[in-house]
Amino acid sequence: MTIYEKVKSAVTIKQAAERYGLDFDRKGMARCPFHDDRHPSMKLNEDYYFCFGCGASGDVITLTAKLTGLSPGEAARRLTEDFGIGGNYPVSVMERLRTYKDTLDEERRCFRVLTDFLELLRGWKVRYAPNSEDETPHPRFLEACRMMEPVTYMVDLLIAADTKTKRELVNSMKEEGKIGELEQYLEGIREKEESIACR
Ligand SMILES: [Zn+2]
């Protein structure tokens, strides 16, 4: 079954009309979107429509295309998404899903490395805090003071910001090589601390 056939067998004309904002009465009469129709002259049947004014007729896909301003191919895809019609999606949709998954993976990686870093900084702030005002602060204490706020802010963004903002943050961290750098930095510190602990 092609995507067209699947959509046509799964979604009725009236369901599509309802979803994409074409009003119709109890007899299934609607104001035709294909011509300037003042009184309802388009009849919505189960699987096709017909306009008594201008003669327009077609199926659920051409109607959706007209109502949404999409091409028929795009309209068919939109219908599969909006009505949850599963099965053999065309390649473009599979690609989109894959990209989406990659995006989520990158976001998780970013989140993990930032929260690891934050945890480390929190520890440092306590562990390396100077004991008196005269004591020269430990570089790790200073780093914790400097970095905790921006790192907390980035973690907050990854938790609560909208998709676009998250995307921008992840992209900028990735482009500048920041994620990898930070991962290596944390790895280096972990190894150092482990070798101290083992002594
Ligand atoms: Zn018409």
PDB file of C-alpha atoms and ligand atoms in Angstrom:
ATOM      1  CA  MET A   1       0.000   0.000   0.000  1.00  0.00           C
ATOM      2  CA  THR A   2       1.354   3.431  -0.867  1.00  0.00           C
ATOM      3  CA  ILE A   3       1.251   6.300   1.577  1.00  0.00           C
ATOM      4  CA  TYR A   4      -1.569   7.831  -0.488  1.00  0.00           C
ATOM      5  CA  GLU A   5      -3.684   4.716  -0.234  1.00  0.00           C
ATOM      6  CA  LYS A   6      -2.991   4.381   3.462  1.00  0.00           C
ATOM      7  CA  VAL A   7      -4.020   7.948   4.157  1.00  0.00           C
ATOM      8  CA  LYS A   8      -7.142   7.655   2.031  1.00  0.00           C
ATOM      9  CA  SER A   9      -8.274   4.496   3.765  1.00  0.00           C
ATOM     10  CA  ALA A  10      -7.598   5.912   7.227  1.00  0.00           C
ATOM     11  CA  VAL A  11      -8.919   9.491   7.095  1.00  0.00           C
ATOM     12  CA  THR A  12     -12.351  10.577   5.888  1.00  0.00           C
ATOM     13  CA  ILE A  13     -13.029  13.837   4.091  1.00  0.00           C
ATOM     14  CA  LYS A  14     -14.974  15.164   7.086  1.00  0.00           C
ATOM     15  CA  GLN A  15     -12.211  14.317   9.538  1.00  0.00           C
ATOM     16  CA  ALA A  16      -9.726  16.267   7.413  1.00  0.00           C
ATOM     17  CA  ALA A  17     -12.195  19.162   7.017  1.00  0.00           C
ATOM     18  CA  GLU A  18     -12.652  19.337  10.786  1.00  0.00           C
ATOM     19  CA  ARG A  19      -8.941  19.159  11.461  1.00  0.00           C
ATOM     20  CA  TYR A  20      -7.926  21.818   8.941  1.00  0.00           C
ATOM     21  CA  GLY A  21     -10.720  24.264   9.598  1.00  0.00           C
ATOM     22  CA  LEU A  22     -13.413  23.748   6.937  1.00  0.00           C
ATOM     23  CA  ASP A  23     -16.860  24.059   8.534  1.00  0.00           C
ATOM     24  CA  PHE A  24     -19.731  21.938   7.266  1.00  0.00           C
ATOM     25  CA  ASP A  25     -23.330  21.374   8.263  1.00  0.00           C
ATOM     26  CA  ARG A  26     -25.163  18.205   9.219  1.00  0.00           C
ATOM     27  CA  LYS A  27     -25.714  17.303   5.588  1.00  0.00           C
ATOM     28  CA  GLY A  28     -21.994  17.602   4.946  1.00  0.00           C
ATOM     29  CA  MET A  29     -22.301  20.842   2.971  1.00  0.00           C
ATOM     30  CA  ALA A  30     -19.383  23.260   3.177  1.00  0.00           C
ATOM     31  CA  ARG A  31     -18.389  26.556   1.613  1.00  0.00           C
ATOM     32  CA  CYS A  32     -16.085  25.566  -1.209  1.00  0.00           C
ATOM     33  CA  PRO A  33     -12.455  26.570  -0.653  1.00  0.00           C
ATOM     34  CA  PHE A  34     -11.755  26.314  -4.388  1.00  0.00           C
ATOM     35  CA  HIS A  35     -13.981  29.200  -5.431  1.00  0.00           C
ATOM     36  CA  ASP A  36     -15.509  32.279  -3.810  1.00  0.00           C
ATOM     37  CA  ASP A  37     -18.467  30.475  -2.318  1.00  0.00           C
ATOM     38  CA  ARG A  38     -21.005  32.438  -0.261  1.00  0.00           C
ATOM     39  CA  HIS A  39     -23.459  29.623   0.332  1.00  0.00           C
ATOM     40  CA  PRO A  40     -22.282  26.089   0.997  1.00  0.00           C
ATOM     41  CA  SER A  41     -22.155  24.343  -2.346  1.00  0.00           C
ATOM     42  CA  MET A  42     -19.543  21.693  -1.674  1.00  0.00           C
ATOM     43  CA  LYS A  43     -20.742  18.303  -0.597  1.00  0.00           C
ATOM     44  CA  LEU A  44     -18.411  16.316   1.635  1.00  0.00           C
ATOM     45  CA  ASN A  45     -18.879  12.604   1.137  1.00  0.00           C
ATOM     46  CA  GLU A  46     -17.101   9.779   2.904  1.00  0.00           C
ATOM     47  CA  ASP A  47     -14.133   9.579   0.550  1.00  0.00           C
ATOM     48  CA  TYR A  48     -14.548  12.375  -1.975  1.00  0.00           C
ATOM     49  CA  TYR A  49     -15.896  15.906  -2.228  1.00  0.00           C
ATOM     50  CA  PHE A  50     -17.764  17.613  -5.031  1.00  0.00           C
ATOM     51  CA  CYS A  51     -18.607  21.275  -5.500  1.00  0.00           C
ATOM     52  CA  PHE A  52     -21.891  22.033  -7.254  1.00  0.00           C
ATOM     53  CA  GLY A  53     -20.695  25.605  -7.850  1.00  0.00           C
ATOM     54  CA  CYS A  54     -17.356  25.170  -9.584  1.00  0.00           C
ATOM     55  CA  GLY A  55     -17.159  21.440 -10.132  1.00  0.00           C
ATOM     56  CA  ALA A  56     -14.115  20.923  -7.939  1.00  0.00           C
ATOM     57  CA  SER A  57     -13.764  17.353  -6.787  1.00  0.00           C
ATOM     58  CA  GLY A  58     -11.110  15.197  -5.250  1.00  0.00           C
ATOM     59  CA  ASP A  59     -10.012  13.138  -2.300  1.00  0.00           C
ATOM     60  CA  VAL A  60      -8.821  13.733   1.242  1.00  0.00           C
ATOM     61  CA  ILE A  61      -5.319  14.563   0.063  1.00  0.00           C
ATOM     62  CA  THR A  62      -6.236  17.259  -2.467  1.00  0.00           C
ATOM     63  CA  LEU A  63      -8.654  18.781   0.060  1.00  0.00           C
ATOM     64  CA  THR A  64      -5.962  18.841   2.771  1.00  0.00           C
ATOM     65  CA  ALA A  65      -3.479  20.325   0.303  1.00  0.00           C
ATOM     66  CA  LYS A  66      -5.944  23.120  -0.502  1.00  0.00           C
ATOM     67  CA  LEU A  67      -6.780  23.832   3.156  1.00  0.00           C
ATOM     68  CA  THR A  68      -3.174  23.781   4.391  1.00  0.00           C
ATOM     69  CA  GLY A  69      -1.461  25.318   1.363  1.00  0.00           C
ATOM     70  CA  LEU A  70       0.837  22.294   1.057  1.00  0.00           C
ATOM     71  CA  SER A  71       1.677  20.252  -2.016  1.00  0.00           C
ATOM     72  CA  PRO A  72      -0.226  16.946  -2.293  1.00  0.00           C
ATOM     73  CA  GLY A  73       2.895  14.999  -1.222  1.00  0.00           C
ATOM     74  CA  GLU A  74       3.396  17.198   1.801  1.00  0.00           C
ATOM     75  CA  ALA A  75      -0.295  17.070   2.607  1.00  0.00           C
ATOM     76  CA  ALA A  76      -0.197  13.267   2.591  1.00  0.00           C
ATOM     77  CA  ARG A  77       2.741  13.310   4.992  1.00  0.00           C
ATOM     78  CA  ARG A  78       1.052  15.869   7.184  1.00  0.00           C
ATOM     79  CA  LEU A  79      -1.999  13.611   7.364  1.00  0.00           C
ATOM     80  CA  THR A  80       0.112  10.608   8.395  1.00  0.00           C
ATOM     81  CA  GLU A  81       1.613  12.698  11.176  1.00  0.00           C
ATOM     82  CA  ASP A  82      -1.577  14.382  12.370  1.00  0.00           C
ATOM     83  CA  PHE A  83      -3.641  11.199  12.306  1.00  0.00           C
ATOM     84  CA  GLY A  84      -0.871   8.899  13.520  1.00  0.00           C
ATOM     85  CA  ILE A  85      -0.900   6.641  10.512  1.00  0.00           C
ATOM     86  CA  GLY A  86       2.039   4.291  10.898  1.00  0.00           C
ATOM     87  CA  GLY A  87       3.825   2.041   8.487  1.00  0.00           C
ATOM     88  CA  ASN A  88       6.136   2.585   5.590  1.00  0.00           C
ATOM     89  CA  TYR A  89       7.010   6.225   5.800  1.00  0.00           C
ATOM     90  CA  PRO A  90       8.795   7.715   2.852  1.00  0.00           C
ATOM     91  CA  VAL A  91      12.543   8.167   3.173  1.00  0.00           C
ATOM     92  CA  SER A  92      12.278  11.869   3.951  1.00  0.00           C
ATOM     93  CA  VAL A  93      10.259  11.163   7.087  1.00  0.00           C
ATOM     94  CA  MET A  94      12.677   8.453   8.221  1.00  0.00           C
ATOM     95  CA  GLU A  95      15.484  10.941   7.751  1.00  0.00           C
ATOM     96  CA  ARG A  96      13.699  13.510   9.798  1.00  0.00           C
ATOM     97  CA  LEU A  97      13.200  10.982  12.603  1.00  0.00           C
ATOM     98  CA  ARG A  98      16.871  10.066  12.510  1.00  0.00           C
ATOM     99  CA  THR A  99      17.925  13.707  12.663  1.00  0.00           C
ATOM    100  CA  TYR A 100      15.570  14.152  15.569  1.00  0.00           C
ATOM    101  CA  LYS A 101      17.160  11.236  17.402  1.00  0.00           C
ATOM    102  CA  ASP A 102      20.675  12.582  16.718  1.00  0.00           C
ATOM    103  CA  THR A 103      19.564  15.918  18.077  1.00  0.00           C
ATOM    104  CA  LEU A 104      18.302  14.309  21.260  1.00  0.00           C
ATOM    105  CA  ASP A 105      21.538  12.325  21.645  1.00  0.00           C
ATOM    106  CA  GLU A 106      23.600  15.489  21.304  1.00  0.00           C
ATOM    107  CA  GLU A 107      21.408  17.280  23.777  1.00  0.00           C
ATOM    108  CA  ARG A 108      21.815  14.439  26.287  1.00  0.00           C
ATOM    109  CA  ARG A 109      25.569  14.413  25.812  1.00  0.00           C
ATOM    110  CA  CYS A 110      25.695  18.146  26.409  1.00  0.00           C
ATOM    111  CA  PHE A 111      23.486  17.853  29.460  1.00  0.00           C
ATOM    112  CA  ARG A 112      25.544  15.012  30.918  1.00  0.00           C
ATOM    113  CA  VAL A 113      28.866  16.772  30.540  1.00  0.00           C
ATOM    114  CA  LEU A 114      27.502  20.036  31.943  1.00  0.00           C
ATOM    115  CA  THR A 115      25.905  18.403  34.980  1.00  0.00           C
ATOM    116  CA  ASP A 116      29.112  16.406  35.628  1.00  0.00           C
ATOM    117  CA  PHE A 117      31.076  19.619  35.484  1.00  0.00           C
ATOM    118  CA  LEU A 118      28.617  21.379  37.769  1.00  0.00           C
ATOM    119  CA  GLU A 119      28.835  18.589  40.326  1.00  0.00           C
ATOM    120  CA  LEU A 120      32.624  18.813  40.263  1.00  0.00           C
ATOM    121  CA  LEU A 121      32.544  22.594  40.727  1.00  0.00           C
ATOM    122  CA  ARG A 122      30.141  22.305  43.656  1.00  0.00           C
ATOM    123  CA  GLY A 123      32.527  19.865  45.324  1.00  0.00           C
ATOM    124  CA  TRP A 124      35.502  22.125  44.709  1.00  0.00           C
ATOM    125  CA  LYS A 125      33.781  25.148  46.132  1.00  0.00           C
ATOM    126  CA  VAL A 126      33.459  23.349  49.462  1.00  0.00           C
ATOM    127  CA  ARG A 127      36.642  21.310  49.420  1.00  0.00           C
ATOM    128  CA  TYR A 128      39.005  24.093  48.359  1.00  0.00           C
ATOM    129  CA  ALA A 129      37.362  26.960  50.206  1.00  0.00           C
ATOM    130  CA  PRO A 130      39.936  29.114  51.975  1.00  0.00           C
ATOM    131  CA  ASN A 131      39.975  28.742  55.757  1.00  0.00           C
ATOM    132  CA  SER A 132      40.606  32.384  56.451  1.00  0.00           C
ATOM    133  CA  GLU A 133      40.487  35.711  54.698  1.00  0.00           C
ATOM    134  CA  ASP A 134      44.269  35.893  54.493  1.00  0.00           C
ATOM    135  CA  GLU A 135      44.701  32.589  52.767  1.00  0.00           C
ATOM    136  CA  THR A 136      45.313  32.774  49.017  1.00  0.00           C
ATOM    137  CA  PRO A 137      42.344  30.992  47.434  1.00  0.00           C
ATOM    138  CA  HIS A 138      43.023  27.690  45.721  1.00  0.00           C
ATOM    139  CA  PRO A 139      42.762  27.914  41.886  1.00  0.00           C
ATOM    140  CA  ARG A 140      40.014  25.283  41.946  1.00  0.00           C
ATOM    141  CA  PHE A 141      37.996  27.353  44.392  1.00  0.00           C
ATOM    142  CA  LEU A 142      38.360  30.338  42.069  1.00  0.00           C
ATOM    143  CA  GLU A 143      37.364  28.277  39.066  1.00  0.00           C
ATOM    144  CA  ALA A 144      34.284  27.052  40.932  1.00  0.00           C
ATOM    145  CA  CYS A 145      33.307  30.630  41.812  1.00  0.00           C
ATOM    146  CA  ARG A 146      33.780  31.769  38.250  1.00  0.00           C
ATOM    147  CA  MET A 147      32.132  28.874  36.417  1.00  0.00           C
ATOM    148  CA  MET A 148      29.232  27.765  38.606  1.00  0.00           C
ATOM    149  CA  GLU A 149      26.868  30.484  37.517  1.00  0.00           C
ATOM    150  CA  PRO A 150      27.291  30.165  33.719  1.00  0.00           C
ATOM    151  CA  VAL A 151      27.241  26.365  33.902  1.00  0.00           C
ATOM    152  CA  THR A 152      24.105  26.370  36.062  1.00  0.00           C
ATOM    153  CA  TYR A 153      22.512  28.720  33.563  1.00  0.00           C
ATOM    154  CA  MET A 154      23.299  26.374  30.657  1.00  0.00           C
ATOM    155  CA  VAL A 155      21.952  23.361  32.534  1.00  0.00           C
ATOM    156  CA  ASP A 156      18.767  25.292  33.295  1.00  0.00           C
ATOM    157  CA  LEU A 157      18.401  26.149  29.617  1.00  0.00           C
ATOM    158  CA  LEU A 158      18.741  22.504  28.629  1.00  0.00           C
ATOM    159  CA  ILE A 159      16.039  21.609  31.124  1.00  0.00           C
ATOM    160  CA  ALA A 160      13.535  24.377  30.613  1.00  0.00           C
ATOM    161  CA  ALA A 161      14.157  26.350  27.410  1.00  0.00           C
ATOM    162  CA  ASP A 162      12.187  25.918  24.198  1.00  0.00           C
ATOM    163  CA  THR A 163      13.471  23.578  21.508  1.00  0.00           C
ATOM    164  CA  LYS A 164      15.007  26.326  19.409  1.00  0.00           C
ATOM    165  CA  THR A 165      17.053  27.788  22.261  1.00  0.00           C
ATOM    166  CA  LYS A 166      18.267  24.331  23.300  1.00  0.00           C
ATOM    167  CA  ARG A 167      19.242  23.624  19.720  1.00  0.00           C
ATOM    168  CA  GLU A 168      21.236  26.858  19.507  1.00  0.00           C
ATOM    169  CA  LEU A 169      23.066  26.143  22.738  1.00  0.00           C
ATOM    170  CA  VAL A 170      23.927  22.583  21.737  1.00  0.00           C
ATOM    171  CA  ASN A 171      25.007  23.695  18.260  1.00  0.00           C
ATOM    172  CA  SER A 172      27.255  26.452  19.543  1.00  0.00           C
ATOM    173  CA  MET A 173      28.860  24.103  22.083  1.00  0.00           C
ATOM    174  CA  LYS A 174      29.384  21.533  19.378  1.00  0.00           C
ATOM    175  CA  GLU A 175      30.750  23.928  16.767  1.00  0.00           C
ATOM    176  CA  GLU A 176      33.293  25.403  19.128  1.00  0.00           C
ATOM    177  CA  GLY A 177      34.357  21.899  20.146  1.00  0.00           C
ATOM    178  CA  LYS A 178      33.346  22.753  23.708  1.00  0.00           C
ATOM    179  CA  ILE A 179      31.592  19.481  24.451  1.00  0.00           C
ATOM    180  CA  GLY A 180      34.591  17.336  23.530  1.00  0.00           C
ATOM    181  CA  GLU A 181      36.997  19.686  25.323  1.00  0.00           C
ATOM    182  CA  LEU A 182      34.957  19.582  28.487  1.00  0.00           C
ATOM    183  CA  GLU A 183      34.654  15.808  28.340  1.00  0.00           C
ATOM    184  CA  GLN A 184      38.439  15.478  28.057  1.00  0.00           C
ATOM    185  CA  TYR A 185      38.980  17.980  30.830  1.00  0.00           C
ATOM    186  CA  LEU A 186      36.665  16.062  33.171  1.00  0.00           C
ATOM    187  CA  GLU A 187      38.234  12.769  32.166  1.00  0.00           C
ATOM    188  CA  GLY A 188      41.700  14.170  32.950  1.00  0.00           C
ATOM    189  CA  ILE A 189      40.631  15.343  36.384  1.00  0.00           C
ATOM    190  CA  ARG A 190      38.974  12.010  37.163  1.00  0.00           C
ATOM    191  CA  GLU A 191      42.132  10.091  36.244  1.00  0.00           C
ATOM    192  CA  LYS A 192      44.282  12.397  38.321  1.00  0.00           C
ATOM    193  CA  GLU A 193      42.044  12.067  41.355  1.00  0.00           C
ATOM    194  CA  GLU A 194      41.862   8.308  41.010  1.00  0.00           C
ATOM    195  CA  SER A 195      45.647   8.013  40.875  1.00  0.00           C
ATOM    196  CA  ILE A 196      45.881  10.151  44.023  1.00  0.00           C
ATOM    197  CA  ALA A 197      43.262   7.996  45.747  1.00  0.00           C
ATOM    198  CA  CYS A 198      45.161   4.832  44.851  1.00  0.00           C
ATOM    199  CA  ARG A 199      48.444   5.955  46.328  1.00  0.00           C
TER     200      ARG A 199
HETATM  201 ZN    ZN B   1     -16.350  25.317  -5.652  1.00  0.00          ZN
END
